[in-house]
Coordinates of C-alpha atoms and ligand atoms in Angstrom, one line a residue:
X1 CA 186.0 195.7 46.4
X2 CA 188.8 194.4 44.8
X3 CA 190.1 191.5 45.7
X4 CA 193.3 190.3 44.6
X5 CA 194.3 187.5 42.3
X6 CA 196.5 183.9 42.5
X7 CA 199.8 184.0 44.0
X8 CA 202.5 184.8 41.9
X9 CA 203.9 181.5 43.6
X10 CA 200.8 179.3 42.9
X11 CA 200.6 180.9 38.6
X12 CA 204.4 180.2 38.9
X13 CA 204.3 176.2 40.1
X14 CA 201.3 176.0 37.3
X15 CA 199.0 174.8 39.3
X16 CA 195.4 174.9 36.9
X17 CA 193.6 175.8 40.8
X18 CA 195.6 178.3 42.1
X19 CA 196.6 180.3 38.8
X20 CA 192.8 180.9 38.0
X21 CA 192.6 184.3 38.7
X22 CA 189.9 186.7 40.7
X23 CA 188.4 189.5 38.7
X24 CA 188.6 192.8 40.8
X25 CA 185.1 192.6 42.2
X26 CA 183.2 195.6 43.5
X27 CA 180.4 195.7 46.0
X28 CA 176.9 195.0 44.4
X29 CA 179.4 192.7 41.1
X30 CA 178.4 189.5 42.0
X31 CA 179.3 188.1 39.1
X32 CA 178.1 185.8 36.6
X33 CA 177.3 182.5 35.8
X34 CA 180.0 179.2 35.7
X35 CA 180.5 178.8 32.3
X36 CA 180.9 182.4 31.3
X37 CA 183.1 183.6 34.2
X38 CA 185.1 180.3 33.7
X39 CA 189.0 181.1 34.5
X40 CA 190.8 177.7 34.3
X41 CA 191.6 175.2 31.3
X42 CA 188.4 173.5 30.8
X43 CA 186.5 174.7 28.2
X44 CA 183.1 176.3 28.2
X45 CA 182.3 173.1 26.2
X46 CA 183.4 170.6 28.0
X47 CA 181.9 172.7 31.7
X48 CA 178.5 172.0 30.1
X49 CA 179.2 168.9 28.9
X50 CA 180.1 168.0 32.6
X51 CA 177.0 169.7 33.9
X52 CA 174.7 168.3 31.7
X53 CA 176.1 164.6 32.6
X54 CA 176.3 165.5 36.5
X55 CA 172.4 166.6 36.0
X56 CA 171.1 163.3 34.5
X57 CA 173.0 161.3 36.8
X58 CA 171.8 163.1 39.9
X59 CA 167.9 163.9 38.9
X60 CA 166.9 160.0 39.5
X61 CA 168.5 159.9 42.4
X62 CA 167.7 163.4 44.5
X63 CA 164.1 163.9 42.5
X64 CA 164.5 167.3 42.4
X65 CA 164.6 170.0 39.8
X66 CA 168.2 170.6 38.9
X67 CA 169.2 174.1 38.6
X68 CA 170.7 175.9 35.3
X69 CA 173.9 176.6 37.1
X70 CA 177.2 174.3 36.2
X71 CA 179.3 173.3 38.3
X72 CA 179.1 175.0 42.2
X73 CA 183.0 175.9 43.4
X74 CA 184.3 174.4 46.1
X75 CA 185.4 177.4 48.5
X76 CA 188.7 176.4 48.9
X77 CA 191.3 174.6 46.6
X78 CA 191.8 171.3 46.9
X79 CA 195.0 169.8 46.2
X80 CA 194.8 168.0 42.5
X81 CA 195.9 164.6 44.7
X82 CA 193.3 164.9 47.7
X83 CA 190.2 162.7 46.3
X84 CA 187.9 161.0 47.9
X85 CA 186.0 162.8 50.9
X86 CA 182.5 162.3 49.6
X87 CA 181.0 163.6 52.0
X88 CA 182.1 166.9 52.3
X89 CA 182.2 167.5 48.5
X90 CA 178.2 167.0 49.2
X91 CA 178.4 168.7 52.3
X92 CA 179.6 172.0 51.0
X93 CA 177.7 171.4 47.2
X94 CA 174.4 171.8 49.4
X95 CA 175.2 174.8 51.2
X96 CA 173.7 173.5 54.4
X97 CA 174.6 170.4 56.9
X98 CA 170.7 170.0 56.9
X99 CA 170.9 168.7 53.5
X100 CA 173.6 166.4 54.2
X101 CA 173.0 163.1 53.4
X102 CA 176.1 161.6 52.2
X103 CA 176.0 161.3 48.3
X104 CA 179.3 160.1 48.8
X105 CA 181.7 159.8 45.2
X106 CA 182.1 162.5 42.9
X107 CA 179.4 162.1 40.9
X108 CA 176.8 162.8 43.5
X109 CA 178.5 165.4 45.1
X110 CA 178.1 167.5 41.6
X111 CA 174.6 166.0 41.8
X112 CA 173.8 167.7 44.8
X113 CA 175.9 170.4 44.1
X114 CA 173.4 171.4 41.0
X115 CA 170.5 170.3 42.6
X116 CA 170.3 170.6 46.6
X117 CA 171.6 174.1 46.8
X118 CA 168.6 176.2 46.3
X119 CA 166.2 174.0 48.5
X120 CA 168.6 173.7 51.6
X121 CA 169.4 177.4 51.6
X122 CA 165.6 178.4 51.4
X123 CA 164.7 175.8 53.9
X124 CA 167.7 177.5 55.9
X125 CA 166.7 180.4 55.5
X126 CA 163.3 180.1 56.5
X127 CA 164.2 178.0 59.6
X128 CA 167.2 180.6 60.5
X129 CA 166.8 183.0 63.7
X130 CA 169.9 184.5 63.4
X131 CA 170.7 188.4 63.3
X132 CA 168.9 189.9 60.4
X133 CA 172.0 191.3 59.0
X134 CA 173.4 187.5 58.7
X135 CA 169.4 186.9 57.3
X136 CA 170.8 189.2 55.0
X137 CA 173.6 188.6 53.9
X138 CA 171.9 184.2 53.6
X139 CA 169.4 185.8 51.9
X140 CA 172.0 186.8 49.4
X141 CA 173.3 184.0 49.1
X142 CA 170.2 181.8 48.0
X143 CA 169.0 184.5 45.3
X144 CA 172.5 183.6 44.0
X145 CA 172.1 180.0 44.1
X146 CA 168.6 180.0 42.5
X147 CA 170.6 181.1 39.1
X148 CA 170.0 184.9 39.7
X149 CA 173.2 186.7 40.3
X150 CA 175.4 184.1 42.5
X151 CA 177.2 186.2 45.1
X152 CA 180.9 185.6 43.9
X153 CA 181.0 184.6 41.0
X154 CA 181.3 181.2 39.9
X155 CA 184.3 179.5 38.4
X156 CA 184.9 176.0 37.0
X157 CA 189.0 175.4 37.2
X158 CA 189.7 171.8 36.7
X159 CA 186.2 169.9 37.6
X160 CA 188.3 166.4 36.7
X161 CA 189.9 166.9 40.5
X162 CA 186.8 168.3 42.1
X163 CA 189.3 171.0 43.2
X164 CA 187.1 174.1 41.9
X165 CA 188.8 177.6 42.4
X166 CA 188.9 178.9 45.9
X167 CA 186.3 181.3 46.2
X168 CA 188.6 183.0 49.3
X169 CA 189.5 184.0 52.1
X170 CA 188.5 186.4 54.5
X171 CA 190.6 187.5 57.9
X172 CA 188.2 189.6 60.2
X173 CA 190.4 191.6 62.6
X174 CA 188.1 193.0 65.8
X175 CA 190.3 196.0 66.6
X176 CA 189.4 199.1 69.4
X177 CA 192.8 201.6 70.0
X178 CA 195.6 199.5 68.7
X179 CA 197.5 201.5 66.1
X180 CA 200.9 199.9 67.2
X181 CA 199.9 196.6 65.8
X182 CA 197.3 196.9 63.5
X183 CA 199.0 197.6 59.8
X184 CA 201.3 195.1 60.3
X185 CA 199.1 192.5 61.5
X186 CA 197.2 193.6 58.2
X187 CA 200.9 192.9 56.1
X188 CA 201.1 190.2 57.7
X189 CA 197.7 188.2 57.3
X190 CA 197.7 189.7 53.6
X191 CA 201.4 188.1 53.5
X192 CA 200.1 184.8 54.3
X193 CA 197.2 184.8 52.1
X194 CA 199.3 184.7 49.5
X195 CA 202.3 182.3 50.6
X196 CA 198.9 180.4 51.1
X197 CA 198.2 181.0 47.7
X198 CA 194.6 181.9 48.6
X199 CA 192.9 185.0 47.6
X200 CA 191.4 187.1 49.6
X201 CA 190.7 190.5 51.8
X202 CA 191.3 191.5 55.4
X203 CA 188.5 193.2 57.2
X204 CA 189.7 194.9 59.9
X205 CA 186.0 195.9 61.9
X206 CA 186.2 199.4 64.4
X207 CA 184.5 200.4 67.3
X208 CA 186.0 203.6 67.4
X209 CA 189.4 203.9 68.0
X210 CA 190.7 207.1 68.8
X211 CA 194.3 206.5 68.0
X212 CA 194.5 206.2 64.2
X213 CA 194.0 202.8 64.5
X214 CA 191.3 202.7 61.8
X215 CA 194.0 205.0 58.9
X216 CA 196.9 202.9 60.1
X217 CA 194.5 199.8 58.6
X218 CA 193.3 201.6 55.7
X219 CA 196.9 202.6 54.7
X220 CA 198.2 198.9 54.9
X221 CA 194.9 197.7 53.1
X222 CA 192.6 196.6 54.9
X223 CA 189.0 197.5 54.2
X224 CA 188.0 199.1 57.8
X225 CA 184.4 199.5 58.9
X226 CA 183.5 201.0 61.8
X227 CA 181.1 199.0 63.9
X228 CA 178.6 201.4 66.5
X229 CA 177.8 199.0 69.3
X230 CA 180.5 198.2 71.2
X231 CA 182.3 195.0 71.9
X232 CA 184.3 192.0 70.5
X233 CA 181.5 190.2 69.3
X234 CA 179.7 193.1 68.3
X235 CA 182.9 193.6 66.1
X236 CA 182.9 190.3 64.9
X237 CA 179.3 189.6 64.1
X238 CA 179.4 192.9 61.8
X239 CA 182.4 191.5 60.3
X240 CA 181.5 188.4 59.2
X241 CA 178.2 190.0 58.0
X242 CA 180.6 192.2 55.6
X243 CA 183.1 189.6 54.6
X244 CA 182.9 187.9 51.2
X245 CA 184.9 184.9 51.9
X246 CA 183.5 181.8 51.8
X247 CA 186.3 180.8 54.7
X248 CA 186.2 183.7 57.3
X249 CA 189.6 183.5 59.5
X250 CA 189.7 185.5 62.5
X251 CA 192.3 186.9 64.8
X252 CA 193.9 189.8 66.9
X253 CA 194.2 193.0 65.8
X254 CA 197.6 193.4 68.4
X255 CA 199.7 191.3 66.6
X256 CA 199.6 188.0 69.5
X257 CA 198.5 185.4 66.7
X258 CA 201.4 184.3 64.1
X259 CA 200.0 183.8 61.0
X260 CA 202.2 181.5 59.9
X261 CA 199.1 178.9 60.9
X262 CA 196.8 179.9 58.5
X263 CA 197.6 177.0 55.8
X264 CA 197.1 174.7 58.6
X265 CA 193.7 175.9 59.2
X266 CA 193.0 176.4 55.3
X267 CA 194.1 172.8 55.3
X268 CA 191.7 171.4 58.5
X269 CA 188.9 173.7 56.1
X270 CA 189.9 171.7 53.2
X271 CA 189.8 168.6 55.2
X272 CA 186.5 168.4 56.3
X273 CA 186.2 171.1 59.3
X274 CA 183.1 173.1 59.7
X275 CA 185.2 175.1 62.4
X276 CA 189.0 175.4 63.4
X277 CA 190.5 176.7 66.6
X278 CA 194.0 177.5 67.3
X279 CA 196.1 176.0 70.3
X280 CA 198.0 178.3 72.1
X281 CA 198.7 175.3 74.1
X282 CA 199.8 173.0 71.2
X283 CA 202.1 175.6 70.0
X284 CA 204.7 177.7 71.3
X285 CA 203.6 180.6 73.9
X286 CA 206.3 183.3 74.0
X287 CA 207.2 184.1 77.6
X288 CA 205.3 186.6 79.1
X289 CA 202.2 186.9 76.1
X290 CA 200.0 184.9 78.2
X291 CA 199.5 185.9 81.8
X292 CA 201.0 183.0 84.8
X293 CA 196.8 183.9 86.0
X294 CA 194.9 183.2 82.4
X295 CA 197.2 180.1 81.3
X296 CA 196.9 178.2 84.7
X297 CA 193.8 179.2 86.3
X298 CA 191.2 180.9 83.8
X299 CA 192.1 179.2 80.6
X300 CA 191.4 175.6 81.9
X301 CA 188.6 176.5 84.0
X302 CA 186.7 178.0 82.0
X303 CA 188.2 175.0 78.9
X304 CA 187.7 172.6 81.6
X305 CA 184.2 173.7 81.9
X306 CA 183.0 174.2 78.6
X307 CA 184.6 170.7 77.7
X308 CA 181.9 169.1 80.4
X309 CA 178.9 171.0 79.8
X310 CA 179.4 170.6 75.8
X311 CA 182.2 167.7 75.3
X312 CA 183.9 169.5 72.6
X313 CA 187.4 168.0 73.1
X314 CA 188.8 171.2 72.6
X315 CA 192.1 172.3 74.3
X316 CA 192.2 175.9 74.1
X317 CA 188.6 177.2 73.6
X318 CA 189.5 180.5 74.3
X319 CA 191.9 181.1 71.6
X320 CA 191.5 184.1 69.3
X321 CA 192.4 182.9 66.2
X322 CA 190.1 180.9 64.3
X323 CA 188.1 179.4 61.3
X324 CA 185.0 178.3 59.8
X325 CA 182.8 178.2 56.6
X326 CA 181.0 181.1 55.8
X327 CA 178.3 178.9 55.1
X328 CA 177.8 177.6 58.6
X329 CA 177.4 180.8 60.3
X330 CA 173.6 180.4 60.2
X331 CA 173.5 177.6 62.8
X332 CA 176.5 178.5 65.4
X333 CA 173.5 181.5 66.3
X334 CA 176.1 184.1 67.2
X335 CA 174.1 187.3 69.7
X336 CA 177.0 187.9 72.8
X337 CA 178.3 191.6 72.3
X338 CA 181.6 191.2 74.8
X339 CA 184.2 188.6 75.2
X340 CA 181.7 185.1 75.7
X341 CA 181.6 185.5 72.3
X342 CA 184.2 183.3 71.6
X343 CA 182.5 180.8 74.1
X344 CA 179.5 181.3 72.6
X345 CA 181.1 180.3 69.1
X346 CA 182.3 177.0 70.2
X347 CA 179.5 176.3 72.3
X348 CA 177.1 176.5 69.9
X349 CA 179.2 175.2 67.1
X350 CA 179.4 172.0 69.5
X351 CA 175.2 172.0 69.8
X352 CA 174.8 171.8 66.4
X353 CA 176.6 168.9 65.9
X354 CA 179.6 171.0 63.7
X355 CA 182.9 169.3 62.9
X356 CA 185.3 170.8 65.3
X357 CA 189.3 170.9 64.5
X358 CA 192.2 172.2 66.5
X359 CA 195.3 173.3 64.9
X360 CA 198.6 174.6 67.2
X361 CA 199.3 178.4 66.5
X362 CA 202.1 180.6 68.3
X363 CA 201.4 183.4 70.8
X364 CA 203.1 186.4 70.8
X365 CA 203.6 189.3 73.2
X366 CA 200.2 191.6 72.1
X367 CA 201.9 195.3 71.8
X368 CA 199.6 198.1 72.9
X369 CA 197.1 197.2 76.1
X370 CA 195.2 194.4 76.5
X371 CA 191.4 194.9 76.5
X372 CA 190.5 191.8 78.1
X373 CA 190.2 193.1 82.1
X374 CA 190.4 188.7 83.5
X375 CA 187.5 188.9 86.3
X376 CA 185.4 190.7 84.5
X377 CA 185.3 188.8 81.7
X378 CA 186.5 185.4 83.1
X379 CA 182.9 186.2 84.2
X380 CA 180.6 186.9 81.8
X381 CA 181.8 183.8 80.1
X382 CA 181.2 181.9 83.2
X383 CA 177.7 183.5 83.0
X384 CA 177.3 182.8 79.7
X385 CA 178.3 179.0 80.6
X386 CA 176.5 178.5 82.9
X387 CA 172.9 180.4 81.4
X388 CA 172.8 178.7 78.0
X389 CA 172.8 175.1 79.7
X390 CA 169.9 175.6 82.0
X391 CA 169.7 171.4 82.3
X392 CA 173.3 171.6 83.8
X393 CA 172.7 174.7 86.0
X394 CA 169.2 173.6 87.8
X395 CA 168.2 169.9 86.7
X396 CA 171.1 167.7 87.3
X397 CA 171.7 169.0 91.2
X398 CA 167.9 169.0 91.1
X399 CA 167.9 165.3 90.6
X400 CA 170.9 164.9 92.6
X401 CA 169.0 166.5 95.5
X402 CA 165.3 165.6 95.0
X403 CA 165.8 161.4 96.7
X404 CA 167.5 163.3 100.2
X405 CA 170.3 161.7 101.6
X406 CA 170.4 157.9 101.4
X407 CA 169.2 156.3 104.1
X408 CA 172.3 153.1 105.4
X409 CA 170.4 150.2 107.1
X410 CA 168.1 151.9 108.8
X411 CA 170.0 153.6 111.3
X412 CA 169.9 156.6 109.6
X413 CA 165.7 156.7 110.3
X414 CA 165.6 159.2 112.4
X415 CA 163.5 162.5 112.7
X416 CA 166.7 165.2 112.3
X417 CA 167.6 162.9 109.4
X418 CA 164.2 163.4 108.0
X419 CA 163.7 166.8 108.3
X420 CA 167.4 166.9 105.9
X421 CA 165.9 164.8 103.8
X422 CA 162.6 166.8 103.5
X423 CA 165.0 170.1 103.0
X424 CA 166.9 168.7 100.7
X425 CA 163.7 167.4 98.5
X426 CA 162.1 170.8 98.9
X427 CA 165.0 172.5 97.5
X428 CA 166.1 169.8 94.6
X429 CA 162.1 170.3 93.7
X430 CA 162.7 173.6 93.0
X431 CA 165.8 174.8 91.7
X432 CA 164.2 171.6 89.7
X433 CA 161.5 173.1 88.4
X434 CA 162.9 176.5 87.6
X435 CA 165.4 175.3 85.6
X436 CA 162.4 173.7 84.0
X437 CA 160.5 177.2 83.4
X438 CA 164.6 178.2 82.5
X439 CA 164.5 175.2 79.5
X440 CA 161.3 175.6 78.4
X441 CA 162.0 179.6 77.8
X442 CA 164.6 179.5 76.0
X443 CA 163.2 176.5 73.8
X444 CA 160.2 178.5 72.9
X445 CA 162.1 181.5 72.5
X446 CA 164.4 179.2 70.4
X447 CA 167.2 180.7 72.1
X448 CA 168.0 177.0 71.9
X449 CA 166.9 173.5 70.1
X450 CA 164.6 171.0 71.7
X451 CA 166.4 168.5 73.5
X452 CA 165.7 164.7 74.6
X453 CA 165.5 165.8 77.8
X454 CA 162.3 168.3 77.0
X455 CA 160.9 166.0 74.5
X456 CA 160.3 162.9 77.0
X457 CA 159.0 165.2 79.2
X458 CA 156.6 167.4 76.9
X459 CA 155.8 163.5 76.3
X460 CA 154.3 162.4 79.1
X461 CA 153.5 165.5 80.9
X462 CA 150.6 167.9 80.1
X463 CA 149.2 171.0 81.9
X464 CA 145.7 168.3 82.9
X465 CA 148.5 165.8 84.0
X466 CA 150.0 168.0 86.2
X467 CA 147.4 168.8 87.7
X468 CA 146.0 166.2 88.6
X469 CA 149.6 164.4 89.9
X470 CA 149.9 167.8 92.1
X471 CA 146.2 167.8 93.6
X472 CA 146.7 163.9 94.2
X473 CA 150.1 165.1 96.3
X474 CA 148.3 167.8 97.8
X475 CA 145.4 165.4 99.1
X476 CA 147.5 162.7 100.2
X477 CA 149.6 165.4 102.0
X478 CA 146.1 166.4 103.3
X479 CA 144.8 162.6 104.1
X480 CA 148.0 162.2 106.6
X481 CA 147.1 165.7 108.3
X482 CA 143.5 165.1 108.7
X483 CA 144.8 161.5 109.9
X484 CA 146.9 163.2 112.3
X485 CA 144.4 165.2 113.6
X486 CA 142.0 162.6 114.3
X487 CA 144.0 160.5 116.0
X488 CA 144.7 163.7 118.0
X489 CA 141.2 164.0 118.8
X490 CA 140.5 159.8 119.7
X491 CA 143.2 160.4 122.4
X492 CA 141.3 163.5 123.7
X493 CA 143.7 166.0 122.2
X494 CA 146.9 164.7 125.3
X495 CA 150.2 164.3 123.8
X496 CA 150.9 164.6 120.1
X497 CA 154.0 161.9 118.4
X498 CA 153.6 162.2 115.2
X499 CA 156.2 164.5 113.3
X500 CA 157.6 161.9 110.9
X501 CA 154.3 161.7 109.3
X502 CA 153.5 165.3 109.3
X503 CA 157.1 166.2 108.1
X504 CA 155.3 163.7 104.9
X505 CA 152.0 165.4 105.0
X506 CA 154.1 168.8 105.0
X507 CA 156.7 168.3 102.0
X508 CA 153.9 165.9 99.9
X509 CA 151.8 169.2 99.9
X510 CA 154.6 171.3 99.5
X511 CA 155.2 169.5 96.4
X512 CA 152.0 169.0 95.1
X513 CA 151.0 172.7 95.4
X514 CA 153.9 173.0 93.3
X515 CA 153.7 170.8 90.9
X516 CA 150.1 172.3 89.8
X517 CA 151.2 176.0 89.9
X518 CA 154.2 175.1 87.6
X519 CA 152.4 172.8 85.4
X520 CA 149.8 176.4 85.4
X521 CA 153.3 177.8 84.7
X522 CA 154.7 176.3 81.6
X523 CA 151.1 176.2 80.1
X524 CA 151.0 180.1 80.1
X525 CA 154.2 180.4 79.1
X526 CA 153.9 177.9 75.8
X527 CA 150.6 180.0 75.7
X528 CA 152.5 183.1 74.8
X529 CA 154.5 182.1 72.7
X530 CA 152.3 179.6 70.3
X531 CA 152.2 180.8 67.0
X532 CA 148.6 182.0 65.8
X533 CA 146.5 179.1 64.1
Ligands
GDP601 N1 186.4 196.4 67.3 C1 186.7 195.6 69.3 N2 187.5 195.1 68.9 C2 187.6 195.0 70.5 C3 186.9 195.2 71.3 N3 187.4 194.9 72.2 C4 188.8 194.4 72.2 N4 188.6 194.3 71.1 C5 189.5 193.6 70.2 O1 189.3 192.2 70.5 C6 191.0 191.3 69.6 C7 191.4 190.8 71.5 O2 191.5 191.6 72.7 P1 192.6 191.8 73.2 O3 192.4 192.6 74.0 O4 193.7 191.1 72.7 O5 192.5 190.1 74.6 P2 193.1 189.1 74.4 O6 193.4 188.6 73.1 O7 192.0 187.7 75.2 O8 193.8 189.9 75.6 C8 192.0 192.6 69.5 O9 192.9 193.2 68.2 C9 191.2 194.0 70.8 O10 191.3 195.1 69.8 C10 185.9 196.2 71.2 O11 185.0 196.1 72.3 N5 186.0 196.6 70.2
MG602 MG1 194.4 189.4 72.3

């Protein structure tokens, strides 16, 4: 596939960063060594000298073996005067969030680029639980970083400003029967990249459209991929795996998103955001573009819940225009095939503590028919938000119910309140236990990272302790019941008035049994998924 050269505008402005032409590139042509492929004004000797200097500076600090590669490109061209963001140079240079240790400063950032990338990527690959096509994609990047055939090629331009040439942008558009608009969206995206001075490609991921969308997209200059698995999420996952740009921009193929917002997205990425969300509420929403129910009911409820659970602070969590750096893909752990994919991306970005930004986007009337089914798709989002968060779904209500009703000034110590208390305690415990199963399962199957709650619980509980605590509670209840029985026998089996202690015994015995069986069940889950020694 041939990516375009830098924009005419940039060449006219004489920008050394943007004027470096991107060579036509076919699949399989992964480019070569930095110094060999250099296009900018920096000479080969200067590039090599810079590489040597950076390696020398880096070695004592990192203790890692330097790579052969001279200079690692940053994903996007940066304005020459735009400096002093050491964290993000190091961050990109390392190619992996886990390897970002805040080297700070120009030289150290380069050092990170030279030394940290190989190890960080390799380690990341081992931990990588993303779908197989993402893993394959990532593996290619690792091979490149090891000095093999770097993905996309390495080019040095103006090392002095650290403004290295753009690796390009991939605009990914999922498309299902959008013949009315897809061609104009492809052209609009290309024009926007040209105007922004970045090289790039437009990928349209089709799911077997029957209205000629694919042909229209090809004619407009897009790369069209046909994805077998249906669904908005499936289409995006495939598109991301195929994307060649360092920055991926998402948008609908229905013409609803205004690509004049593109520079805003790219600026935020340059500024260090990992994921940039569009906000239709901060931009202009054309009358009739967003149904009233979506604007005033669905969107605020779902965004509000998402913010409550994950504290993203994002106003428009379901905006379809977004951008992110391709190297954060493994951290996004995307799996959902349907529309809930949109929530999954934000939730996982928040969980991975990625930096999320928001920029205004104008929202226009779409062409053609919407594929969003308000109730089923709204429910899929809600279901995802709840099920992905067993802590909130089970543990919090369980804990809230566990103590039973609050007893004020002794007056509530009557039998009905006690029955209610027993009921709430049992329900609370039940919900809590199920929440704990769900959480343990999610963590052991690596659907979720280990969190503080579970870690703290694990530190305190073991199978043996759980069994012992459960047995103790059960025996306590049994003793109380036994005491009631002996008192009753002593009174010659006359009238019996021991409802309160009997209720206490009932609760204690039930909780005891549940604790024992829960401990066994949790141990069984862990045993099943524990890796063989
Ligand atoms: N490939 C593919 N694209 C889809 C599918 N469902 C929706 N889309 C596309 O995803 C984008 C968003 O869907 P849309 O109907 O506009 O949803 P809305 O923006 O929430 O109203 C559009 O470009 C659709 O054509 C699907 O199942 N497969
Ligand atoms: Mg749309």
